Amino acid sequence: MKQPTAFAPVLAVKNGTYDIDFYKNAFGAVETMRINNDDGSMHVAEFMIDDALFHLHEITQFSNTVTPLNAHGGTVTIGLLVDDVHAVFDRAVAAGATPTMPVTDFEYGWRQGEFIDPFGHKWTIERKL
């Protein structure tokens, strides 16, 4: 079976992270895999939001991992296309995201709202109008 081409972002989080439920609470993401460290903190986790796959991974000594925290800001914005931008945006804020731009309908034909998740990652929740 041929693997379909898709993006699968890996979001870096600080070492010693135990609670990654933000993604479940904000997006209804389903955790499909997790490997914990000996102390119970998360080493790597895999999530699905409908058909969209992404991973969380802690910083390791073998990589030059840049996180929003050690870079003093995000280096990438994650766009999540959904049917109901307002509902997903509001659920994410209720789950702990910090809004940076309210949901707005833009003249270029997109409805978008932006926030920073509890781990410092910037998200744009959006849909084409």
Tab-separated table of C-alpha atoms in Angstrom:
chain	number	residue	atom	x	y	z
A	1	MET	CA	0.000	0.000	0.000
A	2	LYS	CA	1.410	3.370	-1.038
A	3	GLN	CA	1.847	5.907	1.759
A	4	PRO	CA	0.045	9.144	0.824
A	5	THR	CA	2.166	12.289	0.817
A	6	ALA	CA	1.384	14.439	3.845
A	7	PHE	CA	2.986	16.832	6.298
A	8	ALA	CA	3.494	15.539	9.839
A	9	PRO	CA	4.922	18.374	11.945
A	10	VAL	CA	6.979	17.589	15.016
A	11	LEU	CA	6.381	20.128	17.774
A	12	ALA	CA	9.267	20.377	20.232
A	13	VAL	CA	8.414	20.714	23.914
A	14	LYS	CA	10.674	21.196	26.912
A	15	ASN	CA	12.004	18.192	28.770
A	16	GLY	CA	9.987	17.132	31.796
A	17	THR	CA	6.599	17.700	30.160
A	18	TYR	CA	3.912	15.481	31.670
A	19	ASP	CA	0.615	17.041	30.621
A	20	ILE	CA	-0.066	17.224	26.888
A	21	ASP	CA	-3.851	17.174	27.164
A	22	PHE	CA	-4.097	20.670	25.647
A	23	TYR	CA	-4.236	19.102	22.177
A	24	LYS	CA	-7.050	16.753	23.174
A	25	ASN	CA	-9.018	19.531	24.857
A	26	ALA	CA	-8.411	22.193	22.212
A	27	PHE	CA	-8.739	20.173	19.009
A	28	GLY	CA	-10.312	16.872	19.978
A	29	ALA	CA	-6.975	15.300	18.975
A	30	VAL	CA	-6.636	11.581	19.547
A	31	GLU	CA	-3.370	10.388	21.048
A	32	THR	CA	-2.352	7.340	19.002
A	33	MET	CA	1.073	6.661	20.528
A	34	ARG	CA	3.232	7.805	23.429
A	35	ILE	CA	6.642	6.853	24.715
A	36	ASN	CA	7.355	8.070	28.227
A	37	ASN	CA	10.674	8.542	29.980
A	38	ASP	CA	11.481	6.584	33.137
A	39	ASP	CA	10.126	9.444	35.289
A	40	GLY	CA	6.774	9.353	33.442
A	41	SER	CA	7.385	12.524	31.432
A	42	MET	CA	6.628	12.462	27.723
A	43	HIS	CA	9.461	11.621	25.331
A	44	VAL	CA	7.419	11.455	22.113
A	45	ALA	CA	3.693	11.388	21.377
A	46	GLU	CA	1.649	11.062	18.210
A	47	PHE	CA	-1.732	12.729	17.670
A	48	MET	CA	-4.407	12.699	14.994
A	49	ILE	CA	-6.858	15.529	14.345
A	50	ASP	CA	-9.241	13.852	11.913
A	51	ASP	CA	-6.789	12.793	9.154
A	52	ALA	CA	-3.994	15.191	10.194
A	53	LEU	CA	-1.020	13.637	11.974
A	54	PHE	CA	1.477	15.457	14.205
A	55	HIS	CA	3.994	14.588	16.881
A	56	LEU	CA	5.296	16.106	20.097
A	57	HIS	CA	8.905	15.438	20.990
A	58	GLU	CA	11.025	16.547	23.904
A	59	ILE	CA	14.419	18.162	23.360
A	60	THR	CA	17.188	15.566	23.118
A	61	GLN	CA	20.927	15.830	23.635
A	62	PHE	CA	21.480	14.537	20.098
A	63	SER	CA	19.764	17.377	18.262
A	64	ASN	CA	19.913	21.120	17.962
A	65	THR	CA	16.202	21.328	18.615
A	66	VAL	CA	14.771	24.817	18.583
A	67	THR	CA	11.608	25.340	20.581
A	68	PRO	CA	9.541	28.516	20.780
A	69	LEU	CA	10.798	28.866	24.356
A	70	ASN	CA	14.532	28.680	23.635
A	71	ALA	CA	14.172	30.667	20.391
A	72	HIS	CA	12.223	33.396	22.230
A	73	GLY	CA	9.340	33.021	19.805
A	74	GLY	CA	7.985	30.587	17.260
A	75	THR	CA	9.728	29.898	13.987
A	76	VAL	CA	6.697	28.356	12.253
A	77	THR	CA	2.953	28.976	12.277
A	78	ILE	CA	0.845	25.821	12.173
A	79	GLY	CA	-2.257	26.274	10.040
A	80	LEU	CA	-5.206	24.069	10.942
A	81	LEU	CA	-8.077	24.091	8.459
A	82	VAL	CA	-11.444	23.383	10.070
A	83	ASP	CA	-15.144	23.849	9.326
A	84	ASP	CA	-15.969	25.984	12.379
A	85	VAL	CA	-13.096	28.385	13.062
A	86	HIS	CA	-14.880	30.150	15.925
A	87	ALA	CA	-15.653	26.899	17.785
A	88	VAL	CA	-12.115	25.488	17.516
A	89	PHE	CA	-10.534	28.847	18.376
A	90	ASP	CA	-12.770	29.289	21.435
A	91	ARG	CA	-12.144	25.706	22.606
A	92	ALA	CA	-8.369	26.221	22.303
A	93	VAL	CA	-8.493	29.439	24.321
A	94	ALA	CA	-10.613	27.714	26.980
A	95	ALA	CA	-8.000	24.916	27.076
A	96	GLY	CA	-5.176	27.379	27.775
A	97	ALA	CA	-4.115	28.994	24.479
A	98	THR	CA	-3.258	32.697	24.425
A	99	PRO	CA	-5.130	34.515	21.634
A	100	THR	CA	-2.975	36.777	19.462
A	101	MET	CA	-5.502	37.645	16.735
A	102	PRO	CA	-9.272	37.269	17.017
A	103	VAL	CA	-11.159	35.308	14.396
A	104	THR	CA	-11.519	37.654	11.436
A	105	ASP	CA	-12.946	37.379	7.922
A	106	PHE	CA	-10.321	38.777	5.541
A	107	GLU	CA	-10.827	40.366	2.122
A	108	TYR	CA	-8.627	37.674	0.560
A	109	GLY	CA	-11.317	35.091	1.279
A	110	TRP	CA	-10.198	33.410	4.500
A	111	ARG	CA	-11.563	33.334	8.068
A	112	GLN	CA	-8.615	33.110	10.470
A	113	GLY	CA	-7.798	33.393	14.161
A	114	GLU	CA	-4.410	32.988	15.795
A	115	PHE	CA	-3.148	31.898	19.201
A	116	ILE	CA	-0.085	30.597	21.004
A	117	ASP	CA	-0.480	27.172	22.624
A	118	PRO	CA	0.796	26.485	26.169
A	119	PHE	CA	4.103	25.198	24.731
A	120	GLY	CA	4.741	28.379	22.727
A	121	HIS	CA	3.667	27.117	19.283
A	122	LYS	CA	1.765	29.588	17.079
A	123	TRP	CA	-1.426	28.308	15.416
A	124	THR	CA	-3.706	29.803	12.765
A	125	ILE	CA	-7.163	28.247	12.795
A	126	GLU	CA	-8.667	28.884	9.396
A	127	ARG	CA	-11.052	28.108	6.576
A	128	LYS	CA	-11.611	29.410	3.089
A	129	LEU	CA	-14.831	31.392	2.791
